[in-house]
Amino acid sequence: MLTKLDPALIRDLPPFSGMTLDQMTTLLAKATPLRADKGSHIFDMGAEARSFFLLLDGYIRVVRTTPNGEQVIARYIASGELFGIAEALGMKQYPASAVAAVDCVALSWPSDIWHATAAAYPAFATNTYKTIGGRLQDAQDRLVEMATERVEQRVASAILNLVERSGRQTDDGILIDFPISRQDISEMTGTTLHTVSRLMSGWENDGLVKSGRQKITVIGSEALSLIANKEGSSQ
Amino acid sequence: MLTKLDPALIRDLPPFSGMTLDQMTTLLAKATPLRADKGSHIFDMGAEARSFFLLLDGYIRVVRTTPNGEQVIARYIASGELFGIAEALGMKQYPASAVAAVDCVALSWPSDIWHATAAAYPAFATNTYKTIGGRLQDAQDRLVEMATERVEQRVASAILNLVERSGRQTDDGILIDFPISRQDISEMTGTTLHTVSRLMSGWENDGLVKSGRQKITVIGSEALSLIANKEGSSQ
DNA sequence: CGAAGCCTTGATGCGCCTCAACGTACGTGG
DNA sequence: CCACGTACGTTGAGGCGCATCAAGGCTTCG
């Protein structure tokens, strides 16, 4: 667990690639460290976007809530990623909530300094916009998926995605590195926890995954990949 | 129809707000005009992103095609909007295709000059990033919609959206200003042309819309809005 | 005038949600 | 440390929303 800010450690993170150690030190001097207990909200959808953040340790769930109280998980943030960067896109409010999926450590900067910072460190600005580009593309990929693929494929894709981004090798296979429930998966894929449970039970029987309470280990990622890409029985 | 570039006319467009006439003139000097016939592709998904564009007249459909050949319409671009701005997000290739929905006139700039341009005209950069922010938010809104709402609601929302952004008042009601088919609507909402046709036939009977071949006129936008927001029979 | 594209409408079936009930692991407080 | 409450997971039965399959009418354009 991190107690002090060491520029030399943090500078290697992707958001800062291309910056000098001096620049990093100056930038870090303006940051405020932050701890977030599992389950706590770092910010809420609709709140004024006062800060942007860098996750140093943990995982964060980015969630949108509908007027009816339903939730949709927009994405997971892993350590080393920026989040809450509404200001970079000229937004006054956060478009979603950020919830700590486990105990987290992060840095925060006041949104005010975004423009000056981006101007002073073009590499940082470029990296940030690349991140945003990736997320826009990701959102549109998922839109296409939602529009054209069946639940089984979407759930398989979602799990593969999580494994790819946050997988940890274990004796059994590749484990998703944070607690994740059937309900979470259903909120990522636009289905119900029941359907997810049924699908995963099936896959467990087939030996593709091994899963327990808020825990998913993937054994046959190739087979899952086949499921993610297979067409319906017709056509 | 536009034959010459008049900085005074173009400078009032949102992408350039905050720029001086001098700056505009310099920027326009680097632009290449472009005409695109209805149905033609201005660029294709996956192609190298050599240029970014400003639509001066017409409407453009931004389309993603899946490996199976299915299409999903990501959005429509109206005149005055930028498109193809992959470079601003550090992308080497266009993430979708741009197809002229009607005969179009546009300007194009080489992607190379993006960074220098953004640095030279911060207002232009800020405006562009605001646009991108809006599109990211829009994509995520649609994701939530796809995940939580039924087809009827999504189709109603899509039509209301089109009306809001591209509606033209007529004797009958508000007409969507470009040719749009049942299939197009289905590709925006993740359903089939059959379902869209059935829904719109129903709404036509109820006097909410009036529609013909590639033509939609909305009469009762409030009633449509009710449909877009109404919950299922349960709950 | 024929062909191609767009729209409509019916019949049928299935994917997945909904409703329901129960089993099981966790953690919290007495 | 055990007992209880709560959150998570499983599995069945039933039904509905919407895709799919099918056929035909209408408009536009070459």
Short mmCIF file of N, CA and C in Angstrom, two decimals, chain A residues 10-20 23-24 27 54 80-82 85 88 114 117-118 121-135, chain B residues 87-91 115 129:
data_model
loop_
_atom_site.label_atom_id
_atom_site.label_comp_id
_atom_site.label_asym_id
_atom_site.label_seq_id
_atom_site.Cartn_x
_atom_site.Cartn_y
_atom_site.Cartn_z
N ILE A 10 5.71 6.75 -10.36
CA ILE A 10 4.48 7.13 -11.05
C ILE A 10 4.74 7.57 -12.48
N ARG A 11 5.91 8.08 -12.74
CA ARG A 11 6.18 8.64 -14.08
C ARG A 11 6.11 7.58 -15.17
N ASP A 12 6.26 6.32 -14.78
CA ASP A 12 6.23 5.28 -15.81
C ASP A 12 4.82 4.91 -16.25
N LEU A 13 3.81 5.46 -15.57
CA LEU A 13 2.44 5.15 -15.96
C LEU A 13 2.13 5.78 -17.32
N PRO A 14 1.31 5.10 -18.10
CA PRO A 14 1.01 5.57 -19.45
C PRO A 14 0.57 7.03 -19.54
N PRO A 15 -0.25 7.53 -18.60
CA PRO A 15 -0.71 8.92 -18.76
C PRO A 15 0.43 9.92 -18.82
N PHE A 16 1.60 9.54 -18.28
CA PHE A 16 2.70 10.50 -18.19
C PHE A 16 3.84 10.20 -19.15
N SER A 17 3.65 9.25 -20.02
CA SER A 17 4.75 8.92 -20.92
C SER A 17 5.11 10.14 -21.75
N GLY A 18 6.38 10.39 -21.87
CA GLY A 18 6.84 11.55 -22.63
C GLY A 18 7.12 12.76 -21.76
N MET A 19 6.80 12.67 -20.46
CA MET A 19 7.10 13.80 -19.57
C MET A 19 8.43 13.57 -18.88
N THR A 20 9.10 14.67 -18.54
CA THR A 20 10.36 14.56 -17.81
C THR A 20 10.07 14.39 -16.32
N GLN A 23 9.00 17.67 -14.76
CA GLN A 23 7.60 18.00 -15.03
C GLN A 23 6.68 17.20 -14.12
N MET A 24 6.99 15.92 -14.00
CA MET A 24 6.19 15.04 -13.15
C MET A 24 6.17 15.54 -11.71
N LEU A 27 3.95 18.45 -11.39
CA LEU A 27 2.54 18.06 -11.51
C LEU A 27 2.07 17.33 -10.25
N LEU A 54 -6.31 10.15 -10.86
CA LEU A 54 -5.48 9.06 -11.35
C LEU A 54 -5.57 7.93 -10.33
N GLY A 80 -3.42 2.99 -12.64
CA GLY A 80 -2.64 3.60 -13.70
C GLY A 80 -3.48 4.38 -14.69
N GLU A 81 -4.81 4.32 -14.55
CA GLU A 81 -5.67 5.03 -15.49
C GLU A 81 -6.23 6.31 -14.90
N LEU A 82 -6.46 7.28 -15.78
CA LEU A 82 -7.14 8.50 -15.38
C LEU A 82 -8.64 8.26 -15.36
N ILE A 85 -12.27 12.71 -15.98
CA ILE A 85 -11.67 13.78 -16.77
C ILE A 85 -12.70 14.52 -17.59
N ALA A 88 -11.68 17.91 -19.41
CA ALA A 88 -10.94 17.85 -20.67
C ALA A 88 -11.91 17.90 -21.85
N TRP A 114 -6.76 21.92 -15.39
CA TRP A 114 -6.64 21.08 -16.58
C TRP A 114 -6.06 21.82 -17.77
N THR A 117 -2.50 22.87 -17.43
CA THR A 117 -1.67 21.67 -17.41
C THR A 117 -1.49 21.08 -18.80
N ALA A 118 -2.61 21.00 -19.51
CA ALA A 118 -2.56 20.44 -20.86
C ALA A 118 -1.67 21.30 -21.75
N TYR A 121 2.08 20.75 -20.61
CA TYR A 121 2.63 19.43 -20.88
C TYR A 121 1.86 18.76 -22.01
N PRO A 122 2.23 19.10 -23.23
CA PRO A 122 1.48 18.59 -24.39
C PRO A 122 1.43 17.07 -24.42
N ALA A 123 2.51 16.44 -23.96
CA ALA A 123 2.52 14.97 -23.98
C ALA A 123 1.40 14.44 -23.09
N PHE A 124 1.21 15.05 -21.95
CA PHE A 124 0.16 14.64 -21.03
C PHE A 124 -1.21 14.83 -21.67
N ALA A 125 -1.38 15.97 -22.33
CA ALA A 125 -2.65 16.23 -23.01
C ALA A 125 -2.90 15.18 -24.08
N THR A 126 -1.90 14.91 -24.89
CA THR A 126 -2.04 13.93 -25.96
C THR A 126 -2.39 12.56 -25.41
N ASN A 127 -1.71 12.16 -24.34
CA ASN A 127 -2.00 10.87 -23.73
C ASN A 127 -3.45 10.81 -23.25
N THR A 128 -3.88 11.89 -22.63
CA THR A 128 -5.25 11.93 -22.10
C THR A 128 -6.26 11.79 -23.23
N TYR A 129 -6.02 12.52 -24.31
CA TYR A 129 -6.97 12.47 -25.41
C TYR A 129 -6.96 11.10 -26.09
N LYS A 130 -5.82 10.46 -26.07
CA LYS A 130 -5.77 9.09 -26.57
C LYS A 130 -6.64 8.18 -25.72
N THR A 131 -6.54 8.36 -24.43
CA THR A 131 -7.37 7.57 -23.51
C THR A 131 -8.85 7.78 -23.82
N ILE A 132 -9.21 9.04 -23.99
CA ILE A 132 -10.60 9.35 -24.28
C ILE A 132 -11.02 8.73 -25.61
N GLY A 133 -10.12 8.81 -26.59
CA GLY A 133 -10.41 8.20 -27.87
C GLY A 133 -10.68 6.72 -27.72
N GLY A 134 -9.86 6.07 -26.93
CA GLY A 134 -10.05 4.64 -26.69
C GLY A 134 -11.40 4.36 -26.05
N ARG A 135 -11.80 5.21 -25.15
CA ARG A 135 -13.07 4.98 -24.45
C ARG A 135 -14.26 5.24 -25.35
N GLU B 87 -7.77 12.05 -35.58
CA GLU B 87 -6.43 12.50 -35.19
C GLU B 87 -6.43 13.20 -33.83
N ALA B 88 -7.51 13.93 -33.54
CA ALA B 88 -7.58 14.64 -32.26
C ALA B 88 -7.53 13.67 -31.10
N LEU B 89 -7.90 12.41 -31.35
CA LEU B 89 -7.91 11.41 -30.30
C LEU B 89 -6.77 10.42 -30.48
N GLY B 90 -5.82 10.79 -31.30
CA GLY B 90 -4.65 9.95 -31.48
C GLY B 90 -4.93 8.65 -32.20
N MET B 91 -5.98 8.64 -33.02
CA MET B 91 -6.29 7.41 -33.75
C MET B 91 -5.73 7.48 -35.16
N HIS B 115 -2.45 18.97 -34.73
CA HIS B 115 -1.79 19.35 -33.49
C HIS B 115 -1.33 20.81 -33.51
N TYR B 129 -12.97 19.48 -28.63
CA TYR B 129 -13.03 18.52 -27.53
C TYR B 129 -14.39 18.52 -26.87
#
